[in-house]
Coordinates of C-alpha atoms in Angstrom, one line a residue:
X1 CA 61.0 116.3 65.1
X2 CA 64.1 115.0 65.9
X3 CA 67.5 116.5 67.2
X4 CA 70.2 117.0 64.5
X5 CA 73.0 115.2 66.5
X6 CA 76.9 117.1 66.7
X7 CA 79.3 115.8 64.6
X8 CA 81.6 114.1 67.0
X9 CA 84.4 113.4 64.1
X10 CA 85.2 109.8 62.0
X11 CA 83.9 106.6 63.5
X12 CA 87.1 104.9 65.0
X13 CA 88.3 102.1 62.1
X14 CA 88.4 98.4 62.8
X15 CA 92.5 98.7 62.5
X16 CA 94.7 101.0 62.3
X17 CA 95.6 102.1 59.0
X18 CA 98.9 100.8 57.2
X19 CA 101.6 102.6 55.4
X20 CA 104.6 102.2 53.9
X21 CA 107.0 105.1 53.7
X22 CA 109.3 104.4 51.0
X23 CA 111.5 107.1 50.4
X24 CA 115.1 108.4 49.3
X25 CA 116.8 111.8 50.8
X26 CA 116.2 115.9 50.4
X27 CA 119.4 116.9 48.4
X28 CA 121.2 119.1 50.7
X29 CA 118.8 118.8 53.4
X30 CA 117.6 115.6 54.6
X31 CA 119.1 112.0 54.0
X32 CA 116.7 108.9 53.5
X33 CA 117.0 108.0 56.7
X34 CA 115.7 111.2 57.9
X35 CA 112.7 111.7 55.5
X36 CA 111.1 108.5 56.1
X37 CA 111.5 109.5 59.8
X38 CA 109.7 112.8 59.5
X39 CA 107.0 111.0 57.7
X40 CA 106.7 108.5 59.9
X41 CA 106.2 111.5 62.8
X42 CA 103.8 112.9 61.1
X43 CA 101.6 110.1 60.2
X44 CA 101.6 108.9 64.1
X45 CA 100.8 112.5 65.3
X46 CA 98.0 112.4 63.5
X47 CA 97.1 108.7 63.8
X48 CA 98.7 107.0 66.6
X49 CA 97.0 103.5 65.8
X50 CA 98.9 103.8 62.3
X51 CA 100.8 100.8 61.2
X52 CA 104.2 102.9 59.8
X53 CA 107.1 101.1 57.9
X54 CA 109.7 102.5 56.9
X55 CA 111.8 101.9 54.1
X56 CA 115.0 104.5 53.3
X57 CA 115.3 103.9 49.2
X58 CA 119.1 103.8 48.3
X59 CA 119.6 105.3 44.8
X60 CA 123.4 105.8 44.6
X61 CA 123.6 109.4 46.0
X62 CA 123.8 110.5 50.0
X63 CA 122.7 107.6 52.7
X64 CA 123.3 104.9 50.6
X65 CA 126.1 103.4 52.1
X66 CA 124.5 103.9 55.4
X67 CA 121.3 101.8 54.4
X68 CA 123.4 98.6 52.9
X69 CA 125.2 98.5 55.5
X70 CA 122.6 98.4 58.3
X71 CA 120.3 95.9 56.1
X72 CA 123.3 93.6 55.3
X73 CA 124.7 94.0 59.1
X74 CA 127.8 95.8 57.9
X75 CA 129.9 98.4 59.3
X76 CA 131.2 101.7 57.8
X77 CA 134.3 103.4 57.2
X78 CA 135.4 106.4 57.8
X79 CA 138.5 107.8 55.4
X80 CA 139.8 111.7 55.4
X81 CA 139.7 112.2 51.3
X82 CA 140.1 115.6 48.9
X83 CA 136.6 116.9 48.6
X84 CA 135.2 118.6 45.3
X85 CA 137.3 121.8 46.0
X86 CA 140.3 120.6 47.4
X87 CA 139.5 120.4 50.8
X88 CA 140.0 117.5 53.4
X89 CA 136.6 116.0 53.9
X90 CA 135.8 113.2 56.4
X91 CA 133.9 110.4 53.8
X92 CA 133.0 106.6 54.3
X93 CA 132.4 103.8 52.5
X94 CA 130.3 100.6 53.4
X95 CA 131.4 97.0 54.0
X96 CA 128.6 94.9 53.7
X97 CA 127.9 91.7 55.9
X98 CA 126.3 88.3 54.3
X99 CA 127.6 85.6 51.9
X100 CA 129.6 86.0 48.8
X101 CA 133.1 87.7 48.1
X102 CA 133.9 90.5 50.0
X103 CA 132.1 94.0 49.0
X104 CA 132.3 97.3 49.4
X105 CA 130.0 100.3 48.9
X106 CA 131.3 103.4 47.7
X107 CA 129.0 106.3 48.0
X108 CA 130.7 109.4 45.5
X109 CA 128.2 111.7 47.5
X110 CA 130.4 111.6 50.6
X111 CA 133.3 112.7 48.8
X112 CA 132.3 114.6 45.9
X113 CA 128.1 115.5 46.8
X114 CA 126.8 118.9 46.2
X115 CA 126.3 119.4 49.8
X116 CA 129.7 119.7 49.8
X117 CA 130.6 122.7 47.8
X118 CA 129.4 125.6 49.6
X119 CA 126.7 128.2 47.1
X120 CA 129.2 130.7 47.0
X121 CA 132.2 128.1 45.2
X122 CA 129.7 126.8 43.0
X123 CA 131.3 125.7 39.4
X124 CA 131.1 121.9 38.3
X125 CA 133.8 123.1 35.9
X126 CA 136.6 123.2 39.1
X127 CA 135.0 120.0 41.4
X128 CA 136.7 117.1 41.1
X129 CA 135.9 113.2 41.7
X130 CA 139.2 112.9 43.2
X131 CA 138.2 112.0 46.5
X132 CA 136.0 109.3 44.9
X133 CA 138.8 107.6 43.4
X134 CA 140.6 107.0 47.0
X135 CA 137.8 106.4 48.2
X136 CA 137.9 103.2 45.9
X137 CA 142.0 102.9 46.8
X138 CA 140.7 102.4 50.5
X139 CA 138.0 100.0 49.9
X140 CA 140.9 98.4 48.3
X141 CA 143.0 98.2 51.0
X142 CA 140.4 95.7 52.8
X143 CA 140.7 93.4 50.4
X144 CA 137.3 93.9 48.8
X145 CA 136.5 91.8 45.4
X146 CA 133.6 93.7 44.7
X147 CA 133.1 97.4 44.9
X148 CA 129.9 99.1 44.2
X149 CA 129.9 102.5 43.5
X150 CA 126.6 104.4 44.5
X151 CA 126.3 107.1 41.8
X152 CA 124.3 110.4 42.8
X153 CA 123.7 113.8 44.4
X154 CA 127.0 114.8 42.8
X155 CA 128.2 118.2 42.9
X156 CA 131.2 117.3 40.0
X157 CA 131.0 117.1 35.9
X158 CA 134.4 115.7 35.0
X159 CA 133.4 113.0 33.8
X160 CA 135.0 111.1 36.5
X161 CA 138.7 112.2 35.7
X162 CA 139.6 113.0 39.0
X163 CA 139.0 109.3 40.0
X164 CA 141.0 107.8 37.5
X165 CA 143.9 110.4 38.2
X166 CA 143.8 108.8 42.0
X167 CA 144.2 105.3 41.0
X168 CA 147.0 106.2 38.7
X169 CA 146.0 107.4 35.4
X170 CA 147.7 110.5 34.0
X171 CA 145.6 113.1 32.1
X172 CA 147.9 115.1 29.8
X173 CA 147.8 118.1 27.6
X174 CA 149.4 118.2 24.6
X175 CA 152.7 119.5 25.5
X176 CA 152.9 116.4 28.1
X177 CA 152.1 118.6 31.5
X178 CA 149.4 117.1 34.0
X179 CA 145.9 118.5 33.5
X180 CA 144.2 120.6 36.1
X181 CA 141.6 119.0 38.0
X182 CA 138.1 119.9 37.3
X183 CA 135.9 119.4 34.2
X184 CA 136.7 122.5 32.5
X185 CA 140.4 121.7 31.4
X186 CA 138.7 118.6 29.8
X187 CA 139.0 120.4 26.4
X188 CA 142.6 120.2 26.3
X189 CA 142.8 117.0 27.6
X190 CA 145.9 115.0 24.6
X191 CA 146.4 111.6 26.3
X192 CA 145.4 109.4 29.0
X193 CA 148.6 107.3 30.4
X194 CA 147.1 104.2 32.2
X195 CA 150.5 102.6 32.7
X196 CA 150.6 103.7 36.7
X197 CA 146.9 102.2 37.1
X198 CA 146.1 100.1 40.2
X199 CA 147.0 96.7 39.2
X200 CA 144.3 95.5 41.9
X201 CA 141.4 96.8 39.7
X202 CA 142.1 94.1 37.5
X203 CA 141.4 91.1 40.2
X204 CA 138.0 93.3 41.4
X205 CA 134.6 93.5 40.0
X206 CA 133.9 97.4 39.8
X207 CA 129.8 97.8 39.5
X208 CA 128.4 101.4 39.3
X209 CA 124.6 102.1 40.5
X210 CA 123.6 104.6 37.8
X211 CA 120.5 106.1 36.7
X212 CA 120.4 104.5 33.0
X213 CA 118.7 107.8 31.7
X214 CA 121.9 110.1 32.4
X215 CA 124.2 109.8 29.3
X216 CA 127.0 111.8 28.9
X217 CA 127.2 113.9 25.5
X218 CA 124.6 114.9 23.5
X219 CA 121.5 117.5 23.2
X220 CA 120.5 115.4 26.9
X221 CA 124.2 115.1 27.9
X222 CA 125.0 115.7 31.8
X223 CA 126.4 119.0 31.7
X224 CA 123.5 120.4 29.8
X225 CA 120.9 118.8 32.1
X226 CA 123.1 118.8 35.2
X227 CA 125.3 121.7 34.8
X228 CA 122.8 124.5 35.6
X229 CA 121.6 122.8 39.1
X230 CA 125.2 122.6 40.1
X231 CA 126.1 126.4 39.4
X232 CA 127.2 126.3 35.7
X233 CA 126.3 129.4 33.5
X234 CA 125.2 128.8 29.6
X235 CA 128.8 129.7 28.4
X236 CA 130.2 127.5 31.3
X237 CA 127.6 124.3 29.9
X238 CA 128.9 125.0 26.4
X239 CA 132.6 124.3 27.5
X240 CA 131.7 121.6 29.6
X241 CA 129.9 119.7 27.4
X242 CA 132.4 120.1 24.5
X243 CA 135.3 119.1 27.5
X244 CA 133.0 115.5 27.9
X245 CA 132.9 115.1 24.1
X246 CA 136.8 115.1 24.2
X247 CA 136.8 112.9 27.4
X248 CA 135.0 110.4 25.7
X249 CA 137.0 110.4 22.2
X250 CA 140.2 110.0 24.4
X251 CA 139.0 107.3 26.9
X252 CA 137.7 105.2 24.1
X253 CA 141.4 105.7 22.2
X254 CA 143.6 105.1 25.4
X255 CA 142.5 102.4 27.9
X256 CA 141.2 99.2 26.5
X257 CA 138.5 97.6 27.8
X258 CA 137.6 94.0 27.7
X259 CA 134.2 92.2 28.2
X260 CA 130.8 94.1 28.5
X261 CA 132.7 97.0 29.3
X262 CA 134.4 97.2 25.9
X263 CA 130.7 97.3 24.2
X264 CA 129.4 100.6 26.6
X265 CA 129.0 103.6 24.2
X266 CA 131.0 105.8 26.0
X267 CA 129.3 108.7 24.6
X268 CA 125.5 108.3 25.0
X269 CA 125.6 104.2 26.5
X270 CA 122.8 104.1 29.7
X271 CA 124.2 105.6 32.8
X272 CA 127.5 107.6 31.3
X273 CA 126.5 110.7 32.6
X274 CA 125.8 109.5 36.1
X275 CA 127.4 111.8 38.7
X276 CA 128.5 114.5 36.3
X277 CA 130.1 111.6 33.6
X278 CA 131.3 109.4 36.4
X279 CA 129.9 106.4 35.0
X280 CA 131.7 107.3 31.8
X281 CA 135.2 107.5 33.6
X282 CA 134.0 104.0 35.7
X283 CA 133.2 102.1 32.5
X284 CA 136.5 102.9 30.8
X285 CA 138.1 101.0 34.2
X286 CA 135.5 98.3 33.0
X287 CA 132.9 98.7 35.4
X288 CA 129.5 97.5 34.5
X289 CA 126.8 100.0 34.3
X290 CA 124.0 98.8 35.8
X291 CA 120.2 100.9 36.7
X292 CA 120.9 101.6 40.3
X293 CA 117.5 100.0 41.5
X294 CA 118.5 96.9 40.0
X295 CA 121.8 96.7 41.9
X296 CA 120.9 98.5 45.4
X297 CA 117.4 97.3 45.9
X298 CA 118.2 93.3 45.4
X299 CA 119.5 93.2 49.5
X300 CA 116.6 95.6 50.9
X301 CA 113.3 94.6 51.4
X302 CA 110.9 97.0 49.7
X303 CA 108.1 95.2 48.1
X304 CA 107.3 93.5 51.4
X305 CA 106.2 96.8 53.4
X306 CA 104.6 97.8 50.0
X307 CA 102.7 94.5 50.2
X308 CA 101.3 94.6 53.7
X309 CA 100.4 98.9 53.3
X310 CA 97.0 100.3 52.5
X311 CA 98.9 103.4 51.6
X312 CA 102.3 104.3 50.3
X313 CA 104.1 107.5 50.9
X314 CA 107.2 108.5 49.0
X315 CA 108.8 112.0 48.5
X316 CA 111.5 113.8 47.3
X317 CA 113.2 117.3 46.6
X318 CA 111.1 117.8 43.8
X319 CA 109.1 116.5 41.5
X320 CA 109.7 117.8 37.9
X321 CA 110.7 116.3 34.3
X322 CA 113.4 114.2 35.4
X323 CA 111.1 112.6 38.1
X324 CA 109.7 109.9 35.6
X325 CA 112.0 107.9 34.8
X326 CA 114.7 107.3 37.1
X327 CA 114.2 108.8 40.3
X328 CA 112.9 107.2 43.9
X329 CA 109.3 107.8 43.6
X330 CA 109.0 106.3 40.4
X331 CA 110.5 103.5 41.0
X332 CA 108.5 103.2 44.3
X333 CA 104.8 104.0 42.7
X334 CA 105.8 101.3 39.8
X335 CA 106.1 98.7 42.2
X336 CA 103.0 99.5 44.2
X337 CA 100.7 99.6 41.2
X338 CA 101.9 96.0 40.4
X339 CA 100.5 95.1 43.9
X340 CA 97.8 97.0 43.7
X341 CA 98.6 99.5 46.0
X342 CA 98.0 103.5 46.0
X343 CA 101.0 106.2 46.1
X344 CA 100.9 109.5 48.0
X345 CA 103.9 112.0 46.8
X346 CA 105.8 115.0 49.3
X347 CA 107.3 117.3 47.7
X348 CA 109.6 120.3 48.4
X349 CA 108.8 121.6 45.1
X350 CA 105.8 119.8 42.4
X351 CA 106.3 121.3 38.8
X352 CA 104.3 121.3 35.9
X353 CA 102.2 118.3 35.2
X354 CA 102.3 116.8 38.8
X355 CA 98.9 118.0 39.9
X356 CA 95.9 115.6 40.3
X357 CA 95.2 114.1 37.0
X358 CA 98.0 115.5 35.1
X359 CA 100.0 113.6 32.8
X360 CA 103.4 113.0 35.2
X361 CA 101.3 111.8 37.8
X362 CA 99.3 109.2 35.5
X363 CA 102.3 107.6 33.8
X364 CA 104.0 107.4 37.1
X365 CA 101.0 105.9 39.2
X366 CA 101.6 108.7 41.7
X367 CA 97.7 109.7 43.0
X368 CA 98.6 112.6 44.8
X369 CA 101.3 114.9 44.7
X370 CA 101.5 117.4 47.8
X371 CA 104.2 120.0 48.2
X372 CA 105.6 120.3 51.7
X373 CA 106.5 124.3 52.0
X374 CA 103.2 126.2 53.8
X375 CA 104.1 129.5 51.7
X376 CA 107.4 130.8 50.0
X377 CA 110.3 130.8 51.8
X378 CA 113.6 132.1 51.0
X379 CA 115.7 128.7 50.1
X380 CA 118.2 128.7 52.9
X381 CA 114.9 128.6 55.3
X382 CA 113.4 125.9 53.6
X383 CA 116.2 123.6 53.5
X384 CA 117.0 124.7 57.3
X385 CA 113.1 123.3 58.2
X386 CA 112.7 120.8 55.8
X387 CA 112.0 117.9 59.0
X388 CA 109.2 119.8 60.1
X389 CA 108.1 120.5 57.1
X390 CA 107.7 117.5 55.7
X391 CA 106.4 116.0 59.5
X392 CA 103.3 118.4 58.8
X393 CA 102.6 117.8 55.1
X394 CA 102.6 113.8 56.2
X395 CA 100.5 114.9 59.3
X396 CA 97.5 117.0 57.0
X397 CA 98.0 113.7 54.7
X398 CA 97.1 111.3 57.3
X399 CA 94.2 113.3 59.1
X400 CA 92.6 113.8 55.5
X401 CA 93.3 109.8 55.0
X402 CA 91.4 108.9 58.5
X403 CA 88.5 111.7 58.1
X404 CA 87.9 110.1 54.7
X405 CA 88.2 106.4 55.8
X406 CA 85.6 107.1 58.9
X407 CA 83.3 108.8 56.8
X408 CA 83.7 105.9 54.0
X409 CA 82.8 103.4 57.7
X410 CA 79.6 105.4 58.8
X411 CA 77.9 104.6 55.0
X412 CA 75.3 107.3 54.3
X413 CA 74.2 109.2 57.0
X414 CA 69.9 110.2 56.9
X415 CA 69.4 113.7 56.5
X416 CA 67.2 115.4 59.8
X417 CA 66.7 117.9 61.9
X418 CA 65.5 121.6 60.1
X419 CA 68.0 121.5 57.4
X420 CA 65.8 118.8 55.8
X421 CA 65.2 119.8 52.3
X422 CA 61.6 119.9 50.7
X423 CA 61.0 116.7 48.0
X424 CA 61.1 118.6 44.9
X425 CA 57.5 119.1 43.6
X426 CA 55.8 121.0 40.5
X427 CA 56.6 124.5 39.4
X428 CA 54.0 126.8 41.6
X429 CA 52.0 128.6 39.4
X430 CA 49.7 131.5 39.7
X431 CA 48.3 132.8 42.2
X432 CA 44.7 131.2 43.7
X433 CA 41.9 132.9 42.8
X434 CA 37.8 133.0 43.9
X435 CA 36.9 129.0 44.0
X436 CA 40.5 128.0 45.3
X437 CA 39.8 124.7 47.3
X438 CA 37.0 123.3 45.2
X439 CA 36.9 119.9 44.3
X440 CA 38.1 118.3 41.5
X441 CA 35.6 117.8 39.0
X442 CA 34.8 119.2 35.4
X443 CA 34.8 122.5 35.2
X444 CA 31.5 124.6 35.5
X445 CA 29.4 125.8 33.0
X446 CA 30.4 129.1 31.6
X447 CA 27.1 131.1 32.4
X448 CA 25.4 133.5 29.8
X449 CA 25.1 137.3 30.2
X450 CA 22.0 138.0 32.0
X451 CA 20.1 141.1 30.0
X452 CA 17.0 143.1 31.6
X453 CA 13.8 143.2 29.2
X454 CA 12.9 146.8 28.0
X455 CA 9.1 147.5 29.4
X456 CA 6.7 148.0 26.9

């Protein structure tokens, strides 16, 4: 008989395996820049003859600047702004290289992101946008015709009133005394005086990157949906979201707007409730709202990696209700099922309806979803490891991916040596008895009783 042979592992493939890592950044942890990396480590420790691309996904919030820039061959800027609280923070904002007017891109994030505000200070009713507003002064000052505004990973929900109070508006109460900053003093919020306005916003072309499923008021308004992730309590969301209702009612009264911007519903149009109602407060300076993929995507190359992959990878902080539509991996696995290409999902956190099969997963084309944590950690740690975190989860991904794809290469594999199983055969039945072994034939005669004759 012969030897079972060891199992010596997957048969080496033809090539090594392609895959795209398209991704956008950890909030608070990791930006997109660093993700894909820690992907792309794990997928070449455990395949070195991998093919990796990588593609850093801007959508608005922290590293977007960063990844225009570089694919553009721009430069970026650094400018000392207010942060959320108050504070002096060191921000930048992107000149891009390449053909048309002059443009900037200005990423709120790095003047007003949640990564900013420390847990402790945590009230989206006290952050301001301020800083994003100067921000937009300095891009200015270059001479920039066109400023995007990258909307995302905000730690604010003032509907973008601190902005407009740096380029000149004044936000009065009804006894004529300057507002506070923050969202919270929204409520009392009488008048808005545009008549100190920068007068260069009129000669520039103000275009804001905004996930179109963020609106500002309403039973899905951004301080009810936002609010709680940033550190608002239920009685501070209630204020908050009545504050926005007012910020809206005065906007649309007090500075016209001309063009598409005069037909955005300032209330509940697409994209208002970007970055805590920044949108809302861009639109009423007649900036166009418009989906953030639409406008970041159109200078990086994405669907080429996805083209050439066998495999995508994407990932995110979490995958949850808000995932589809709107967010990175979505966007990502909808344009890798158009070219016919699967989607592999990491995770810091997967909620309900993300597992395999579940309905999350199907409508966004997502395959798998994996989370990246290897048991529960307190959050501070997780956030603190989240590289090498991630590097594993890709790692246990790709040896999984080659075990399978050698095993797929080998075809079916004989089954020998002593674990052979029997062919099945009939049910045994009883035991043999006298005559087991005779020949098949009809069976014998039954024989009669033999009885003794009586002697006479």
């Amino acid at each position: 008989m012969p030897q079972q042979q060891p199992y010596r592992g997957p048969a080496p493939a033809a090539r090594g395996i392609r895959i795209a890592v398209a991704c956008s950044g950890f909030k608070e942890a990791l930006t997109a820049d660093e993700v894909a990396a820690a992907i792309a480590g794990g997928v070449r420790r455990a395949e070195p003859a991998a093919v990796v691309e990588t593609v850093a996904v801007p959508d608005g919030g922290e590293g977007t600047a960063a990844a225009l820039a570089r694919a553009t061959g721009g430069r970026l800027v650094p400018v000392t702004v207010s942060g959320p609280l108050g504070d002096p923070v060191t921000a930048r904002f992107a000149l891009l290289g390449g053909d048309g007017p002059p443009t900037a891109v200005v990423e709120m994030a790095s003047a007003a992101g949640l990564r900013l505000v420390p847990r402790a200070r945590r009230d989206p009713g006290a952050a301001t946008t301020h800083g994003v507003g100067e921000l937009i002064s300095a891009a200015l000052d270059t001479g920039a015709r066109r400023i995007v505004i990258g909307c995302g990973d905000s730690g604010t929900c003032d509907g973008g009133a601190g902005a407009l109070r740096a380029l000149g508006v004044r936000l009065l109460d009804a006894d004529g005394r300057d507002l506070p900053p923050g969202g919270a003093a929204l409520c009392r919020l009488h008048r808005a005086d545009a008549a100190g306005l920068d007068p260069r916003l009129a000669r520039t072309e103000l275009l804001a990157a905004v996930n179109p499923h963020c609106v500002l008021c309403g039973p899905r308004g951004t301080a009810r949906v936002h609010g709680p992730q940033k550190g608002a309590g239920p009685d501070r969301v209630a204020a908050l979201a009545a504050g926005l209702e007012n910020w809206a009612r005065v906007l649309g009264r007090d500075l016209p707007r001309t063009g598409a911007a005069a037909r955005t519903d300032l209330r509940l149009g697409p994209g208002t409730g970007a970055s805590g109602g920044l949108g809302a407060g861009l639109a009423a300076l007649g900036a166009r709202l418009v989906p953030r993929f639409d406008l970041l995507l159109d200078r990086i190359d994405l669907d080429g990696p996805l083209a050439r992959a066998d495999l995508v990878i994407t990932a995110e902080g979490a995958l949850d209700e808000q995932t589809f539509p709107g967010k990175t991996p979505a966007e990502v696995a909808r344009r890798a099922r158009r070219l016919g290409r699967p989607v592999i999902a990491l995770a810091g956190s997967v909620g309900p309806g993300w597992g395999p099969g579940e309905h999350r997963a199907r409508e966004s084309g997502i395959e798998v979803c994996v989370g990246v944590l290897p048991a529960p950690l307190p959050l501070e740690e997780a956030l603190a490891r989240s590289a090498e975190f991630v590097t594993d989860a890709a790692a246990a991904v790709t040896r999984l991916l080659v075990l399978g794809r050698g095993l797929a290469d080998r075809g079916p594999r004989p089954v020998t040596g002593t674990g052979t199983r029997p062919e099945p055969g009939p049910e045994p039945g009883p035991e043999p008895g006298p005559g087991a072994g005779r020949a098949a034939g009809p069976p014998p005669r039954a024989r009669k009783p033999h009885r003794r004759r009586e002697a006479k």
